[in-house]
mmCIF file of C-alpha atoms in Angstrom:
data_model
loop_
_atom_site.group_PDB
_atom_site.id
_atom_site.type_symbol
_atom_site.label_atom_id
_atom_site.label_comp_id
_atom_site.label_asym_id
_atom_site.label_seq_id
_atom_site.Cartn_x
_atom_site.Cartn_y
_atom_site.Cartn_z
ATOM 1 C CA UNK H 37 103.189 -35.449 3.678
ATOM 2 C CA UNK H 38 103.532 -36.621 7.277
ATOM 3 C CA UNK H 39 104.065 -40.206 8.367
ATOM 4 C CA UNK H 40 100.490 -40.460 9.670
ATOM 5 C CA UNK H 41 99.077 -39.209 6.403
ATOM 6 C CA UNK H 42 101.136 -41.712 4.423
ATOM 7 C CA UNK H 43 99.979 -44.550 6.692
ATOM 8 C CA UNK H 44 96.340 -43.533 6.305
ATOM 9 C CA UNK H 45 96.714 -43.341 2.530
ATOM 10 C CA UNK H 46 98.279 -46.817 2.428
ATOM 11 C CA UNK H 47 95.449 -48.241 4.525
ATOM 12 C CA UNK H 48 92.877 -46.588 2.256
ATOM 13 C CA UNK H 49 94.570 -47.911 -0.879
ATOM 14 C CA UNK H 50 94.703 -51.396 0.658
ATOM 15 C CA UNK H 51 91.040 -51.250 1.616
ATOM 16 C CA UNK H 52 90.110 -50.121 -1.876
ATOM 17 C CA UNK H 53 92.281 -52.753 -3.563
ATOM 18 C CA UNK H 54 90.355 -54.043 -6.634
ATOM 19 C CA UNK H 55 91.104 -57.627 -5.602
ATOM 20 C CA UNK H 56 88.875 -57.073 -2.568
ATOM 21 C CA UNK H 57 86.084 -55.920 -4.821
ATOM 22 C CA UNK H 58 86.442 -59.101 -6.831
ATOM 23 C CA UNK H 59 85.956 -61.236 -3.739
ATOM 24 C CA UNK H 60 82.986 -59.129 -2.641
ATOM 25 C CA UNK H 61 81.429 -59.333 -6.123
ATOM 26 C CA UNK H 62 81.861 -63.116 -6.204
ATOM 27 C CA UNK H 63 80.332 -63.476 -2.739
ATOM 28 C CA UNK H 64 77.346 -61.335 -3.736
ATOM 29 C CA UNK H 65 76.870 -63.229 -7.012
ATOM 30 C CA UNK H 66 76.978 -66.638 -5.284
ATOM 31 C CA UNK H 67 74.622 -65.480 -2.534
ATOM 32 C CA UNK H 68 72.109 -64.151 -5.064
ATOM 33 C CA UNK H 69 72.377 -67.376 -7.054
ATOM 34 C CA UNK H 70 71.760 -69.488 -3.941
ATOM 35 C CA UNK H 71 68.784 -67.341 -2.968
ATOM 36 C CA UNK H 72 67.228 -67.612 -6.434
ATOM 37 C CA UNK H 73 67.807 -71.383 -6.438
ATOM 38 C CA UNK H 74 65.955 -71.835 -3.149
ATOM 39 C CA UNK H 75 63.214 -69.422 -4.213
ATOM 40 C CA UNK H 76 62.569 -71.226 -7.508
ATOM 41 C CA UNK H 77 62.550 -74.616 -5.766
ATOM 42 C CA UNK H 78 60.071 -73.257 -3.214
ATOM 43 C CA UNK H 79 57.864 -71.963 -6.039
ATOM 44 C CA UNK H 80 58.091 -75.383 -7.753
ATOM 45 C CA UNK H 81 59.905 -73.856 -10.721
ATOM 46 C CA UNK H 82 63.078 -75.894 -10.260
ATOM 47 C CA UNK H 83 62.646 -77.547 -13.681
ATOM 48 C CA UNK H 84 61.889 -74.380 -15.641
ATOM 49 C CA UNK H 85 64.083 -72.133 -17.782
ATOM 50 C CA UNK H 86 64.026 -69.656 -14.900
ATOM 51 C CA UNK H 87 66.312 -72.116 -13.107
ATOM 52 C CA UNK H 88 68.568 -73.196 -15.985
ATOM 53 C CA UNK H 89 68.737 -69.884 -17.877
ATOM 54 C CA UNK H 90 67.676 -67.280 -15.335
ATOM 55 C CA UNK H 91 70.180 -68.136 -12.598
ATOM 56 C CA UNK H 92 73.227 -68.307 -14.911
ATOM 57 C CA UNK H 93 72.075 -65.076 -16.557
ATOM 58 C CA UNK H 94 71.873 -63.302 -13.187
ATOM 59 C CA UNK H 95 75.263 -64.727 -12.169
ATOM 60 C CA UNK H 96 76.814 -63.633 -15.456
ATOM 61 C CA UNK H 97 75.415 -60.094 -15.187
ATOM 62 C CA UNK H 98 76.631 -59.712 -11.593
ATOM 63 C CA UNK H 99 80.052 -61.114 -12.506
ATOM 64 C CA UNK H 100 80.180 -58.730 -15.468
ATOM 65 C CA UNK H 101 80.197 -55.895 -12.925
ATOM 66 C CA UNK H 102 83.380 -57.231 -11.296
ATOM 67 C CA UNK H 103 86.100 -54.604 -11.755
ATOM 68 C CA UNK H 104 89.535 -54.945 -13.314
ATOM 69 C CA UNK H 105 89.132 -58.025 -15.512
ATOM 70 C CA UNK H 106 90.909 -58.145 -18.871
ATOM 71 C CA UNK H 107 87.662 -59.195 -20.542
ATOM 72 C CA UNK H 108 84.193 -59.549 -19.074
ATOM 73 C CA UNK H 109 83.849 -62.952 -20.746
ATOM 74 C CA UNK H 110 86.952 -64.274 -19.014
ATOM 75 C CA UNK H 111 85.763 -63.045 -15.626
ATOM 76 C CA UNK H 112 82.355 -64.647 -16.085
ATOM 77 C CA UNK H 113 83.808 -68.013 -17.120
ATOM 78 C CA UNK H 114 86.149 -68.014 -14.118
ATOM 79 C CA UNK H 115 83.302 -67.066 -11.773
ATOM 80 C CA UNK H 116 80.938 -69.750 -13.096
ATOM 81 C CA UNK H 117 83.675 -72.374 -12.914
ATOM 82 C CA UNK H 118 84.402 -71.439 -9.307
ATOM 83 C CA UNK H 119 80.689 -71.545 -8.447
ATOM 84 C CA UNK H 120 80.260 -75.015 -9.975
ATOM 85 C CA UNK H 121 83.356 -76.350 -8.238
ATOM 86 C CA UNK H 122 82.070 -75.069 -4.889
ATOM 87 C CA UNK H 123 78.491 -76.288 -5.298
ATOM 88 C CA UNK H 124 78.998 -79.710 -6.939
ATOM 89 C CA UNK H 125 80.581 -81.502 -3.935
ATOM 90 C CA UNK H 126 77.733 -80.318 -1.691
ATOM 91 C CA UNK H 127 74.967 -81.850 -3.829
ATOM 92 C CA UNK H 128 75.880 -85.525 -3.459
ATOM 93 C CA UNK H 129 73.832 -87.455 -6.014
ATOM 94 C CA UNK H 130 72.624 -84.098 -7.322
ATOM 95 C CA UNK H 131 75.916 -83.753 -9.198
ATOM 96 C CA UNK H 132 74.038 -85.231 -12.179
ATOM 97 C CA UNK H 133 72.033 -82.005 -12.490
ATOM 98 C CA UNK H 134 75.275 -80.002 -12.418
ATOM 99 C CA UNK H 135 76.771 -82.296 -15.052
ATOM 100 C CA UNK H 136 73.913 -81.702 -17.480
ATOM 101 C CA UNK H 137 73.330 -78.045 -16.640
ATOM 102 C CA UNK H 138 77.002 -76.937 -16.674
ATOM 103 C CA UNK H 139 77.215 -76.519 -20.484
ATOM 104 C CA UNK H 140 74.083 -74.363 -20.365
ATOM 105 C CA UNK H 141 75.596 -72.181 -17.624
ATOM 106 C CA UNK H 142 78.712 -71.652 -19.718
ATOM 107 C CA UNK H 143 76.741 -70.925 -22.898
ATOM 108 C CA UNK H 144 74.641 -68.267 -21.161
ATOM 109 C CA UNK H 145 77.676 -66.788 -19.398
ATOM 110 C CA UNK H 146 79.827 -66.644 -22.538
ATOM 111 C CA UNK H 147 77.025 -65.144 -24.644
ATOM 112 C CA UNK H 148 76.424 -62.403 -22.063
ATOM 113 C CA UNK H 149 80.174 -61.813 -21.672
ATOM 114 C CA UNK H 150 80.742 -61.477 -25.424
ATOM 115 C CA UNK H 151 77.791 -59.082 -25.701
ATOM 116 C CA UNK H 152 79.075 -56.929 -22.844
ATOM 117 C CA UNK H 153 82.613 -56.878 -24.268
ATOM 118 C CA UNK H 154 81.222 -55.859 -27.659
ATOM 119 C CA UNK H 155 79.026 -53.166 -26.123
ATOM 120 C CA UNK H 156 81.987 -51.821 -24.163
ATOM 121 C CA UNK H 157 83.940 -51.362 -27.382
ATOM 122 C CA UNK H 158 81.010 -49.649 -29.082
ATOM 123 C CA UNK H 159 80.031 -47.750 -25.908
ATOM 124 C CA UNK H 160 76.459 -47.875 -27.112
ATOM 125 C CA UNK H 161 74.351 -49.816 -24.600
ATOM 126 C CA UNK H 162 74.136 -51.170 -21.068
ATOM 127 C CA UNK H 163 73.614 -54.479 -19.278
ATOM 128 C CA UNK H 164 69.941 -53.587 -18.988
ATOM 129 C CA UNK H 165 69.561 -54.170 -22.726
ATOM 130 C CA UNK H 166 71.080 -57.641 -22.380
ATOM 131 C CA UNK H 167 68.708 -58.502 -19.521
ATOM 132 C CA UNK H 168 65.654 -57.402 -21.542
ATOM 133 C CA UNK H 169 66.701 -59.604 -24.453
ATOM 134 C CA UNK H 170 67.206 -62.679 -22.220
ATOM 135 C CA UNK H 171 64.055 -62.272 -20.130
ATOM 136 C CA UNK H 172 61.589 -64.020 -22.527
ATOM 137 C CA UNK H 173 63.925 -67.009 -22.842
ATOM 138 C CA UNK H 174 64.006 -67.397 -19.059
ATOM 139 C CA UNK H 175 60.208 -67.644 -18.787
ATOM 140 C CA UNK H 176 59.820 -71.001 -20.553
ATOM 141 C CA UNK H 177 58.160 -73.366 -18.107
ATOM 142 C CA UNK H 178 56.974 -70.407 -16.047
ATOM 143 C CA UNK H 179 54.558 -68.839 -18.544
ATOM 144 C CA UNK H 180 52.446 -71.422 -20.455
ATOM 145 C CA UNK H 181 52.385 -69.273 -23.607
ATOM 146 C CA UNK H 182 56.193 -69.428 -23.772
ATOM 147 C CA UNK H 183 56.415 -73.195 -23.130
ATOM 148 C CA UNK H 184 56.914 -75.627 -25.993
ATOM 149 C CA UNK H 185 55.090 -78.953 -26.366
ATOM 150 C CA UNK H 186 56.331 -81.433 -23.777
ATOM 151 C CA UNK H 187 55.167 -84.641 -25.484
ATOM 152 C CA UNK H 188 57.991 -86.752 -26.915
ATOM 153 C CA UNK H 189 58.352 -90.295 -28.233
ATOM 154 C CA UNK H 190 61.344 -92.498 -28.985
ATOM 155 C CA UNK H 191 61.230 -95.695 -31.045
ATOM 156 C CA UNK H 192 63.949 -98.343 -31.210
ATOM 157 C CA UNK H 193 63.890 -101.483 -33.390
ATOM 158 C CA UNK H 194 66.237 -104.428 -32.986
ATOM 159 C CA UNK H 195 66.411 -107.969 -34.337
ATOM 160 C CA UNK H 196 66.418 -110.557 -31.544
ATOM 161 C CA UNK H 197 67.868 -113.960 -32.344
ATOM 162 C CA UNK H 198 64.887 -115.983 -31.149
ATOM 163 C CA UNK H 199 61.504 -117.156 -32.492
ATOM 164 C CA UNK H 200 58.592 -114.763 -32.042
ATOM 165 C CA UNK H 201 56.866 -117.137 -29.604
ATOM 166 C CA UNK H 202 59.922 -117.110 -27.329
ATOM 167 C CA UNK H 203 60.104 -113.304 -27.455
ATOM 168 C CA UNK H 204 56.424 -113.078 -26.498
ATOM 169 C CA UNK H 205 56.945 -115.502 -23.613
ATOM 170 C CA UNK H 206 59.908 -113.456 -22.383
ATOM 171 C CA UNK H 207 57.941 -110.206 -22.498
ATOM 172 C CA UNK H 208 55.225 -111.866 -20.404
ATOM 173 C CA UNK H 209 57.675 -112.452 -17.542
ATOM 174 C CA UNK H 210 58.306 -110.123 -14.650
ATOM 175 C CA UNK H 211 60.734 -107.335 -15.691
ATOM 176 C CA UNK H 212 64.347 -108.473 -15.515
ATOM 177 C CA UNK H 213 66.776 -105.992 -13.946
ATOM 178 C CA UNK H 214 69.927 -108.079 -13.497
ATOM 179 C CA UNK H 215 71.311 -106.908 -16.840
ATOM 180 C CA UNK H 216 73.994 -104.254 -16.073
ATOM 181 C CA UNK H 217 72.945 -100.742 -16.995
ATOM 182 C CA UNK H 218 74.796 -99.111 -19.911
ATOM 183 C CA UNK H 219 77.463 -96.630 -18.873
ATOM 184 C CA UNK H 220 75.330 -93.619 -19.802
ATOM 185 C CA UNK H 221 72.477 -94.681 -17.503
ATOM 186 C CA UNK H 222 74.848 -95.628 -14.681
ATOM 187 C CA UNK H 223 76.284 -92.125 -14.158
ATOM 188 C CA UNK H 224 73.738 -91.193 -11.493
ATOM 189 C CA UNK H 225 70.188 -91.753 -12.747
ATOM 190 C CA UNK H 226 67.808 -93.611 -10.402
ATOM 191 C CA UNK H 227 68.370 -97.318 -10.979
ATOM 192 C CA UNK H 228 65.925 -100.231 -10.749
ATOM 193 C CA UNK H 229 66.267 -102.108 -7.460
ATOM 194 C CA UNK H 230 63.420 -104.597 -7.856
ATOM 195 C CA UNK H 231 60.545 -105.371 -10.217
ATOM 196 C CA UNK H 232 57.466 -107.559 -10.240
ATOM 197 C CA UNK H 233 54.309 -108.280 -12.239
ATOM 198 C CA UNK H 234 53.749 -110.531 -15.251
ATOM 199 C CA UNK H 235 51.371 -111.368 -18.095
ATOM 200 C CA UNK H 236 50.371 -109.658 -21.336
ATOM 201 C CA UNK H 237 46.607 -109.838 -20.857
ATOM 202 C CA UNK H 238 44.722 -106.587 -20.405
ATOM 203 C CA UNK H 239 44.939 -105.405 -16.812
ATOM 204 C CA UNK H 240 48.263 -107.101 -16.059
ATOM 205 C CA UNK H 241 50.665 -104.774 -14.253
ATOM 206 C CA UNK H 242 54.385 -104.157 -13.951
ATOM 207 C CA UNK H 243 56.015 -102.387 -11.013
ATOM 208 C CA UNK H 244 59.609 -101.173 -11.022
ATOM 209 C CA UNK H 245 61.099 -100.012 -7.724
ATOM 210 C CA UNK H 246 63.703 -97.272 -8.364
ATOM 211 C CA UNK H 247 66.391 -95.943 -6.060
ATOM 212 C CA UNK H 248 66.070 -92.437 -4.666
ATOM 213 C CA UNK H 249 68.421 -89.512 -5.230
ATOM 214 C CA UNK H 250 69.397 -86.159 -3.679
ATOM 215 C CA UNK H 251 67.919 -87.207 -0.334
ATOM 216 C CA UNK H 252 64.567 -88.303 -1.791
ATOM 217 C CA UNK H 253 63.366 -91.847 -0.952
ATOM 218 C CA UNK H 254 62.981 -94.680 -3.499
ATOM 219 C CA UNK H 255 59.760 -94.784 -5.526
ATOM 220 C CA UNK H 256 57.742 -97.063 -7.793
ATOM 221 C CA UNK H 257 56.766 -96.780 -11.436
ATOM 222 C CA UNK H 258 53.559 -98.780 -12.013
ATOM 223 C CA UNK H 259 52.337 -99.635 -15.525
ATOM 224 C CA UNK H 260 49.328 -101.629 -16.750
ATOM 225 C CA UNK H 261 48.559 -103.470 -19.973
ATOM 226 C CA UNK H 262 45.785 -101.544 -21.715
ATOM 227 C CA UNK H 263 45.699 -103.222 -25.114
ATOM 228 C CA UNK H 264 47.436 -105.307 -27.716
ATOM 229 C CA UNK H 265 47.034 -108.181 -30.167
ATOM 230 C CA UNK H 266 48.892 -111.330 -31.210
ATOM 231 C CA UNK H 267 52.104 -109.436 -31.922
ATOM 232 C CA UNK H 268 51.934 -106.303 -29.770
ATOM 233 C CA UNK H 269 51.182 -104.973 -26.316
ATOM 234 C CA UNK H 270 50.654 -101.521 -24.842
ATOM 235 C CA UNK H 271 51.623 -100.491 -21.311
ATOM 236 C CA UNK H 272 50.342 -97.236 -19.802
ATOM 237 C CA UNK H 273 51.556 -95.580 -16.622
ATOM 238 C CA UNK H 274 49.212 -95.907 -13.653
ATOM 239 C CA UNK H 275 51.392 -94.019 -11.164
ATOM 240 C CA UNK H 276 54.957 -92.808 -10.893
ATOM 241 C CA UNK H 277 56.491 -91.968 -7.517
ATOM 242 C CA UNK H 278 60.069 -92.377 -8.704
ATOM 243 C CA UNK H 279 62.749 -89.699 -8.843
ATOM 244 C CA UNK H 280 62.578 -89.969 -12.650
ATOM 245 C CA UNK H 281 59.689 -87.497 -12.623
ATOM 246 C CA UNK H 282 62.175 -84.671 -12.064
ATOM 247 C CA UNK H 283 63.440 -85.249 -15.609
ATOM 248 C CA UNK H 284 60.521 -86.821 -17.442
ATOM 249 C CA UNK H 285 57.208 -88.614 -16.988
ATOM 250 C CA UNK H 286 57.011 -92.055 -18.571
ATOM 251 C CA UNK H 287 53.531 -92.225 -20.155
ATOM 252 C CA UNK H 288 53.340 -95.405 -22.238
ATOM 253 C CA UNK H 289 55.284 -98.208 -23.917
ATOM 254 C CA UNK H 290 54.167 -99.865 -27.161
ATOM 255 C CA UNK H 291 55.971 -103.114 -27.932
ATOM 256 C CA UNK H 292 55.601 -105.201 -31.092
ATOM 257 C CA UNK H 293 57.357 -108.355 -32.249
ATOM 258 C CA UNK H 294 57.285 -109.482 -35.883
ATOM 259 C CA UNK H 295 58.931 -112.707 -37.155
ATOM 260 C CA UNK H 296 61.805 -112.141 -39.545
ATOM 261 C CA UNK H 297 62.325 -115.856 -40.052
ATOM 262 C CA UNK H 298 61.974 -119.008 -37.969
ATOM 263 C CA UNK H 299 64.845 -117.982 -35.685
ATOM 264 C CA UNK H 300 64.742 -114.173 -35.667
ATOM 265 C CA UNK H 301 62.223 -111.564 -34.531
ATOM 266 C CA UNK H 302 62.098 -107.818 -35.101
ATOM 267 C CA UNK H 303 61.242 -106.127 -31.802
ATOM 268 C CA UNK H 304 60.077 -102.510 -31.908
ATOM 269 C CA UNK H 305 59.729 -100.628 -28.633
ATOM 270 C CA UNK H 306 58.182 -97.154 -28.590
ATOM 271 C CA UNK H 307 58.153 -95.022 -25.447
ATOM 272 C CA UNK H 308 56.048 -91.894 -25.077
ATOM 273 C CA UNK H 309 57.070 -89.479 -22.339
ATOM 274 C CA UNK H 310 56.527 -85.928 -21.158
ATOM 275 C CA UNK H 311 59.579 -83.675 -20.904
ATOM 276 C CA UNK H 312 59.850 -81.959 -17.524
ATOM 277 C CA UNK H 313 62.914 -79.733 -17.986
ATOM 278 C CA UNK H 314 63.148 -76.377 -19.772
ATOM 279 C CA UNK H 315 64.358 -74.880 -22.046
ATOM 280 C CA UNK H 316 63.256 -77.337 -24.733
ATOM 281 C CA UNK H 317 66.038 -76.518 -27.196
ATOM 282 C CA UNK H 318 68.626 -77.714 -24.692
ATOM 283 C CA UNK H 319 66.939 -80.535 -22.767
ATOM 284 C CA UNK H 320 64.964 -82.292 -25.529
ATOM 285 C CA UNK H 321 68.120 -83.824 -27.106
ATOM 286 C CA UNK H 322 69.412 -84.918 -23.684
ATOM 287 C CA UNK H 323 66.118 -86.506 -22.636
ATOM 288 C CA UNK H 324 65.617 -88.242 -25.977
ATOM 289 C CA UNK H 325 69.152 -89.663 -25.802
ATOM 290 C CA UNK H 326 68.515 -90.902 -22.258
ATOM 291 C CA UNK H 327 65.205 -92.557 -23.166
ATOM 292 C CA UNK H 328 66.768 -94.137 -26.263
ATOM 293 C CA UNK H 329 69.433 -95.791 -24.102
ATOM 294 C CA UNK H 330 66.723 -96.957 -21.691
ATOM 295 C CA UNK H 331 64.682 -98.500 -24.532
ATOM 296 C CA UNK H 332 67.738 -100.338 -25.871
ATOM 297 C CA UNK H 333 68.237 -101.712 -22.373
ATOM 298 C CA UNK H 334 64.588 -102.800 -22.149
ATOM 299 C CA UNK H 335 64.804 -104.735 -25.411
ATOM 300 C CA UNK H 336 68.033 -106.443 -24.372
ATOM 301 C CA UNK H 337 66.889 -107.283 -20.844
ATOM 302 C CA UNK H 338 63.203 -108.066 -21.382
ATOM 303 C CA UNK H 339 62.686 -109.217 -24.969
ATOM 304 C CA UNK H 340 65.724 -111.419 -25.562
ATOM 305 C CA UNK H 341 65.162 -114.946 -24.170
ATOM 306 C CA UNK H 342 68.842 -115.778 -24.607
ATOM 307 C CA UNK H 343 69.743 -113.516 -21.693
ATOM 308 C CA UNK H 344 70.149 -115.810 -18.698
ATOM 309 C CA UNK H 345 68.736 -113.342 -16.219
ATOM 310 C CA UNK H 346 66.583 -113.793 -13.169
ATOM 311 C CA UNK H 347 63.159 -112.091 -13.400
ATOM 312 C CA UNK H 348 62.582 -109.252 -10.997
ATOM 313 C CA UNK H 349 61.021 -110.079 -7.644
ATOM 314 C CA UNK H 350 59.000 -108.069 -5.188
ATOM 315 C CA UNK H 351 61.079 -106.768 -2.263
#
């Protein structure tokens, strides 16, 4: 073999180096993922399972085609990790979505990787079979027939060390927002900046002005008293222009206060909301946990007269 032939062969081997294919495969996978993300957002499907299951499934399948990995599962996990590390710093406040969606990405990727590794050993099927199995799961929130009930409610009861009359008077005040948010709610959720409105009579309103997120401006949640009696009140949402609507829609709050003794009152706060994220099996527990923390905060900040907090004021 001549020197020229050896040089050409070396260049060809370098060009066909599997490590180059890995980089190309990663670039293609990330580009497809970015395209699907923008497409789903444009089609207003950014809260559906097509976003949270479909995109990781497509990424996992494309990464499964990357050559020369010891196991497909390992290659997928590395690829998803790299994708998340690249994307997260670019989203600013949107890192919260990455934080909650990351476990789902890994679950989908690992499941697909394990299936592909198993099928490789058996040499009995292809990636097409995996895609067909996952397709119905990715259509929740896209196809109404495959979407589970969105209505949810969370109820929290707590004994407040104050007479029932004092609790009622405190609930009649403008919402108080000076109480520090619990750690869970302070990780990036829109936070209350101001609040106004008072009274427990029918027609009385409450307005909470929330911060924006991910480039969206601040927005207001407006609620109105629609009923109640001597020991209860019901608030229903009139309008909601806050960023919270990306996760859930706050529909109503039912608050009751029952004397335990002369110095203690049992406060029960029930919130009804509509889940906005799919799939249900993954996001329902997260949303219920979030609302539960919010209700605990509401009882502490707005039903306990011992809290020396300034009522919210209109900006």
